[in-house]
Each structure stands twice: as structure tokens, then as C-alpha cells.
Coordinates of C-alpha atoms and ligand atoms in Angstrom, one line a residue:
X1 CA -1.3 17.8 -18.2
X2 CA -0.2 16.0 -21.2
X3 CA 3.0 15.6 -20.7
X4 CA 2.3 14.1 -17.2
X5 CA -0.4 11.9 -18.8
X6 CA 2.4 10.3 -21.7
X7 CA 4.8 9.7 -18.4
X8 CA 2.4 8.1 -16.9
X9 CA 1.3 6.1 -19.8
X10 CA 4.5 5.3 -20.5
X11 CA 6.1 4.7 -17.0
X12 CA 3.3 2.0 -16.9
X13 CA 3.7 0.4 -19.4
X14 CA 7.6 -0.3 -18.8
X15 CA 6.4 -1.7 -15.8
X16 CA 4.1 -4.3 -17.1
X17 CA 0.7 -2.4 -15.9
X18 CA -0.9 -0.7 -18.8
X19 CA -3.2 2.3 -18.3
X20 CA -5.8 2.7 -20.2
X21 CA -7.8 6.0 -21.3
X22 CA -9.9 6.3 -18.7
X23 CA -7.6 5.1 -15.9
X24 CA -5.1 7.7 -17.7
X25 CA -7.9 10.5 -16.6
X26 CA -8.3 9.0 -13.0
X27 CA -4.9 8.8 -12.3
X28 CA -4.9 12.9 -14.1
X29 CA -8.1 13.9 -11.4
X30 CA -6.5 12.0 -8.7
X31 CA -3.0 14.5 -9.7
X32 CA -5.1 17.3 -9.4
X33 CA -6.6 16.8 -5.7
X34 CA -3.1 15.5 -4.2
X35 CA -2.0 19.0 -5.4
X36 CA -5.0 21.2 -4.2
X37 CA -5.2 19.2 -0.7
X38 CA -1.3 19.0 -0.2
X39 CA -1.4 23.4 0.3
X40 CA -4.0 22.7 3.2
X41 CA -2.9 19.9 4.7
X42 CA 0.5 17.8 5.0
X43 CA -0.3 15.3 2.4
X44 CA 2.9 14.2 0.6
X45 CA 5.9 15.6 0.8
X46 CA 6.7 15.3 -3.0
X47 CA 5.1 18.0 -4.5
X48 CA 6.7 17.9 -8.1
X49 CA 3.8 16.4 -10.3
X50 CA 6.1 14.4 -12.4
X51 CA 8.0 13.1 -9.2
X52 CA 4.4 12.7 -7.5
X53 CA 3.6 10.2 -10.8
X54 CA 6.8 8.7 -10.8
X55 CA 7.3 7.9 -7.0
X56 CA 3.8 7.6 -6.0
X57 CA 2.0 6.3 -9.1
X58 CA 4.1 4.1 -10.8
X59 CA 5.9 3.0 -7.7
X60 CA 2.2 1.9 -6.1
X61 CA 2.3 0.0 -9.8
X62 CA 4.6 -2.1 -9.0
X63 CA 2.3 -4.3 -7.1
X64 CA 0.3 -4.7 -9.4
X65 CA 3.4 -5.9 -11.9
X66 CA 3.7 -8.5 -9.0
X67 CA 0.9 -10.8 -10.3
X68 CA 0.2 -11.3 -6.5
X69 CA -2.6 -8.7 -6.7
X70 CA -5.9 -9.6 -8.7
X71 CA -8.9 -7.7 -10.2
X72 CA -11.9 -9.1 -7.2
X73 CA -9.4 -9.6 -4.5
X74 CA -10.4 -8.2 -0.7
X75 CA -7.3 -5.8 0.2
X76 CA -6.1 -4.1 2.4
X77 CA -4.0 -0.6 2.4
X78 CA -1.9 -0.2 6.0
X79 CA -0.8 3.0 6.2
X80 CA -2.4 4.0 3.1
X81 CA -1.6 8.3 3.5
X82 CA -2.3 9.6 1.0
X83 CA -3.7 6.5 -0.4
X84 CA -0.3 4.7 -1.6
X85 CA -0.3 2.4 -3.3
X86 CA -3.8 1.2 -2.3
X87 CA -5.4 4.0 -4.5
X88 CA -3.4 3.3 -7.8
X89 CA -4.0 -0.6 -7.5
X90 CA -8.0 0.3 -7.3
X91 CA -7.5 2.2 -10.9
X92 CA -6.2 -0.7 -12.2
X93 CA -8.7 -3.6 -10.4
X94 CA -11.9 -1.8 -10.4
X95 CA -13.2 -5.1 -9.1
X96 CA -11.0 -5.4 -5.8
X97 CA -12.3 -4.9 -3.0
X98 CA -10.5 -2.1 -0.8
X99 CA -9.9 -1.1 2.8
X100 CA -7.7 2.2 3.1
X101 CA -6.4 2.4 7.0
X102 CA -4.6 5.1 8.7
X103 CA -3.9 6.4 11.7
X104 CA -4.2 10.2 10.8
X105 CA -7.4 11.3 10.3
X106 CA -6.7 14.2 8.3
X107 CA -5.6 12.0 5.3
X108 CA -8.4 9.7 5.7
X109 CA -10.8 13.1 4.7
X110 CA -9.1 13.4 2.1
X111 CA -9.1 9.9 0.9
X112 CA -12.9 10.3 1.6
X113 CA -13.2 13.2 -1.3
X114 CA -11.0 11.0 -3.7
X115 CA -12.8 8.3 -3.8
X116 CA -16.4 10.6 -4.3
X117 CA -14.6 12.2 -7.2
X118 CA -13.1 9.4 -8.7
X119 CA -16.5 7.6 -8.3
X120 CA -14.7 4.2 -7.0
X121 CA -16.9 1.6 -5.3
X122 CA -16.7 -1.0 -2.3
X123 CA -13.7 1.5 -0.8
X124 CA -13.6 2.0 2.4
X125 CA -11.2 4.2 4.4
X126 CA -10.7 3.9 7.7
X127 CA -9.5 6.2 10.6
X128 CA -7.6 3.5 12.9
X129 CA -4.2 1.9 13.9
X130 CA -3.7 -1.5 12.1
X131 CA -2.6 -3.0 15.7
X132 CA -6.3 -2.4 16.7
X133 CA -8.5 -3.3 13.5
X134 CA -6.4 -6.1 12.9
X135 CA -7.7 -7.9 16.6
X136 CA -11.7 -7.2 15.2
X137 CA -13.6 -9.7 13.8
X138 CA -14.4 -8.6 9.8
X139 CA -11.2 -7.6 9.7
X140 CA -8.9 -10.6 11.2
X141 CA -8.0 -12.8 9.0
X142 CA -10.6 -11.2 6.1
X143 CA -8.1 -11.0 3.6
X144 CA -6.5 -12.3 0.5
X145 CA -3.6 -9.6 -0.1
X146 CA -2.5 -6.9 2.2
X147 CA 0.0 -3.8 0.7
X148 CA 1.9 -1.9 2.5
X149 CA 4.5 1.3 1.6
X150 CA 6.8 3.4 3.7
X151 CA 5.0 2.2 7.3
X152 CA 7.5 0.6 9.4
X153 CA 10.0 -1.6 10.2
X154 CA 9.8 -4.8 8.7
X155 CA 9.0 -7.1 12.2
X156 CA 6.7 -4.1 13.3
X157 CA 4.7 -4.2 9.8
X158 CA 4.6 -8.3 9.8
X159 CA 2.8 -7.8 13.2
X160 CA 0.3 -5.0 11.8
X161 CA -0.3 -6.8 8.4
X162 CA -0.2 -10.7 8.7
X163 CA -2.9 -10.3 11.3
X164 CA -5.8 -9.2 8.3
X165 CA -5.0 -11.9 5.8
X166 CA -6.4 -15.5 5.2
X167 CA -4.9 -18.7 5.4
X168 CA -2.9 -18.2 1.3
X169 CA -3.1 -14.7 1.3
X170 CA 0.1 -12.7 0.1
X171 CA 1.4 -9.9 2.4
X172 CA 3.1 -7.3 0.0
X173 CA 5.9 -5.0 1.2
X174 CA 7.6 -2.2 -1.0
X175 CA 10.7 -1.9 0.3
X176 CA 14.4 -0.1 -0.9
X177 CA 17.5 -1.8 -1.4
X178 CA 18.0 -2.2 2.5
X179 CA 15.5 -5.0 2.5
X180 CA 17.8 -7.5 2.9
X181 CA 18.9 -6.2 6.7
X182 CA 15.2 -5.6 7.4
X183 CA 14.7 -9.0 6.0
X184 CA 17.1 -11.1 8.5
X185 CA 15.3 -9.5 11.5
X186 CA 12.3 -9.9 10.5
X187 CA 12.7 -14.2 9.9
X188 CA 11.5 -14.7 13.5
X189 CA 8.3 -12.6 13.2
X190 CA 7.5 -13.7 9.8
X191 CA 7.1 -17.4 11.6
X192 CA 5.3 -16.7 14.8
X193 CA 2.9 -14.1 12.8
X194 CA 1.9 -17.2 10.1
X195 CA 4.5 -16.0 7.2
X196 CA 6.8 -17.3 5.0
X197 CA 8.8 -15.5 2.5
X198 CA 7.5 -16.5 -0.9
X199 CA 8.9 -13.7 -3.6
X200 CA 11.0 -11.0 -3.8
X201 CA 10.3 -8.6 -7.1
X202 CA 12.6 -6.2 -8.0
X203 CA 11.5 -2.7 -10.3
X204 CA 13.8 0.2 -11.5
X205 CA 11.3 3.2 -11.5
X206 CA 10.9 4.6 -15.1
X207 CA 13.0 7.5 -15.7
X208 CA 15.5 7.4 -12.6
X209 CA 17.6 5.4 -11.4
X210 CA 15.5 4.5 -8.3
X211 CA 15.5 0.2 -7.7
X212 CA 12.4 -1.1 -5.4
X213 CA 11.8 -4.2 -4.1
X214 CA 8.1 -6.0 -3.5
X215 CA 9.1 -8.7 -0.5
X216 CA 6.0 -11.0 -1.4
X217 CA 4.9 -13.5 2.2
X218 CA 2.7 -16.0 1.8
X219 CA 0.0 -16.4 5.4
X220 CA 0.8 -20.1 5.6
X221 CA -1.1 -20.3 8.8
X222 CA -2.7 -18.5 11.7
X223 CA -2.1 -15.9 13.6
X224 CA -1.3 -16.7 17.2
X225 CA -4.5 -15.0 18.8
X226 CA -2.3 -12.8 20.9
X227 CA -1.2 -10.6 18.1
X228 CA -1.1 -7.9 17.3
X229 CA -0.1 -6.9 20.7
X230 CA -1.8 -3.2 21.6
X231 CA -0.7 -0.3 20.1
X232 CA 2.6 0.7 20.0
X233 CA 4.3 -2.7 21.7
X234 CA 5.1 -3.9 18.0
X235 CA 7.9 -1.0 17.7
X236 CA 9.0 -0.7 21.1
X237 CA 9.5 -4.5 21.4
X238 CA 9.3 -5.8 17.7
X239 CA 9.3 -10.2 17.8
X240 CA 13.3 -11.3 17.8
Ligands
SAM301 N1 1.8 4.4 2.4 C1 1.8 5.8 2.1 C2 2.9 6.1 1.1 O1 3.7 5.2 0.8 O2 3.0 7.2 0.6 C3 2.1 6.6 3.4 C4 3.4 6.5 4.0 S1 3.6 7.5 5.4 C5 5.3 7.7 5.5 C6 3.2 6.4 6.7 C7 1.7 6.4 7.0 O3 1.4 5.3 7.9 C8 1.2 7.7 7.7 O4 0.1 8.2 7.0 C9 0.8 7.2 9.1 O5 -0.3 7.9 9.7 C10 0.5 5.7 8.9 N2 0.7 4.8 10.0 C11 1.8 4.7 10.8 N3 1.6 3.8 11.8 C12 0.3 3.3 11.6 C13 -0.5 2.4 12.3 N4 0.0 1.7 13.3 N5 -1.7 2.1 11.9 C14 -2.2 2.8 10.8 N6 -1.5 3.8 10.1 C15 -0.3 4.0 10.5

């Protein structure tokens, strides 16, 4: 595992988000289950341990490059899988705060025996589709940042994710270089749902030549009560 533990350490630190030793050995155990639980169950389709540090890892690093993410923040993870990028973020803030959702409950086992191993505190992963925790109260409107990777459609994921945060809490999407499509139809939901576009970050990912983008919306204000609509309305008729 050396060699994966100097990418790693490396890989961070060109992105701005140093590792340190112990968070080195986290991210090493945490390497080690995603392997072992991706033969029994579909976990991540990148199997390649320097891929899996590269496009996971340091990829869920990027938020935390973003400055919009702070050690003691309540966050949330929608569509977390296999715990991306929520888990990586938690390494870094041992102080946040961190709800993992997911609508398979397969993954959210397996989240379950990371975060035993790992021995990280106030974590809690939840079996559930965002459109439904995000009407319940302790979860509406309970948060300062919100992250989400590889879930949706931009005007589907503003209505699963601006639901959960506070008045001045930052919504962060990772997105690839179509986000500027995914942007313009998105402008409509973005107002109804509270938003307003605040930052766009852009990282190349160490050692390819892979460019992600962090689309950074600010809550500005509430969410009209009737959203999120019920599950599965959001994609079949997304806000235009
Ligand atoms: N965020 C992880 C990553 O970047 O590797 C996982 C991405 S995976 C392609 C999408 C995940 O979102 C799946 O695990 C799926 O179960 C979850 N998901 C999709 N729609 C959801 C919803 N409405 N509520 C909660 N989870 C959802």
C-alpha cells in the first residue's frame, strides 16, 4: 500500500487538502473495505485502487479545496454510495457533523461497517430517498452545507438538496465539464427552490487529465413548502 498511500498524499496535497498520517491510514483502511465489499456487493464500479484514490478520493477532496466546507459544519451526503464524497470530507473535518443518505440499502450496510472501523463519530447513514427526508422536520432546512456527486440532473438534485439546508447554507455539486448545459436549465429551479449560484470551482484531478467542476449555490431563502414534490416527480417533471 505504499505507493497508494504517496498518491494519495501527494494527489492531496496538489489539491490544497493535506493528509495527514493518520488520515493517510484512514483513507488506506477505508481502501481496503471498498475492495473486500465491492466482490460481494455492487459497490463502485472502479475497482483499480489507484483509480479508486484518484477518482473517488481525491475527487470527494475537491470539496473540501472549495473553502465552502468547514471542520463543525452539519452536512449532508445525497446519494452518498459508497460514501462519496461525504466519507473523504469526514477524514478531513473530524468535527463535522454527517448525514450519509441513500436510497440503496445495501450500500448503506456497508457504510454502517466503515464508519465502526474507521471509528468516526456523530455519522449517521441513512436508508431513504432525499425527496422524502428532505419534507421531515430535523432534516428540513437543518443544514449548513449539502454535497452531492454523480446523483442527478442538475434541476432534479436542486429539488432533492436545497430542501435540507438553512437560510446561508452552500449547496455543493461536483459536476464534469457539461455543467454549463446542466447549469442554464437548472436557473428556474435554483430560484423557486431558494438558490442562487454563488461559485463555480474548477480542479484538474492529479495525475490525469480529468477537469471537475464544484457549482457552489448559496440557500438565499426558503424553500416553498411544497417541495420536494414526492418521489420520483422531480425527474419526470424536473422545475422549467
Ligand atoms: N455519490 C456517490 C459517488 O459519487 O460515487 C454515488 C453515486 S451513484 C452513481 C448514485 C447514488 O445515488 C446511488 O447510490 C443511488 O442509490 C443514490 N440515489 C439516487 N437517487 C436517490 C434519491 N432520490 N435519494 C437518495 N439516494 C439516491
Amino acid at each position: 500500500m505504499d505507493g497508494e498511500r504517496k498518491l494519495l498524499e501527494e494527489g492531496a496535497l496538489e489539491i490544497g487538502v493535506p493528509v495527514n498520517q493518520q488520515q493517510a491510514d484512514m483513507f488506506i483502511e477505508y481502501l481496503k473495505l471498498i475492495n473486500i465489499w465491492n466482490q460481494r456487493i455492487n459497490l463502485t464500479a472502479i475497482t483499480n485502487e489507484r483509480e479508486i484514490i484518484i477518482k473517488h478520493f481525491l475527487d470527494s477532496l475537491t470539496c473540501a479545496a472549495t473553502g465552502y466546507v468547514r471542520n463543525g459544519d452539519k452536512a449532508v451526503d445525497v446519494g452518498t454510495g459508497a460514501g462519496f464524497p461525504g466519507i473523504p470530507l469526514k477524514i478531513i473535518f473530524p468535527g463535522m457533523e454527517l448525514t450519509l443518505v441513500d436510497a440503496l440499502k445495501k450500500r448503506i450496510i456497508f457504510l454502517e461497517e466503515v464508519i465502526s472501523r474507521l471509528e468516526l463519530e456523530d455519522v449517521q447513514p441513512l436508508h431513504a430517498r432525499a425527496e422524502d427526508l428532505g419534507t421531515q422536520e430535523g432534516y428540513r432546512e437543518a443544514y449548513q452545507v449539502c454535497f452531492s456527486r454523480a446523483v442527478s440532473h442538475l434541476p432534479e438534485l436542486c429539488e432533492f438538496c436545497l430542501p435540507f439546508l438553512k437560510e446561508g447554507g452552500f449547496f455543493l455539486a461536483q459536476k464534469g465539464p457539461g455543467y454549463r448545459e446542466e447549469l442554464k436549465e437548472a436557473g428556474k429551479a435554483i430560484d423557486i427552490l431558494g438558490g442562487e449560484i454563488w461559485d463555480i470551482k474548477e480542479y484538474a484531478l492529479p495525475g490525469t487529465d480529468i477537469v471537475h467542476y464544484v457549482l457552489v449555490i448559496k440557500k438565499i431563502k426558503a424553500t416553498p413548502s411544497k417541495y420536494p414534490r414526492k418521489a420520483g416527480k422531480a425527474k419526470k417533471k424536473p422545475i422549467k
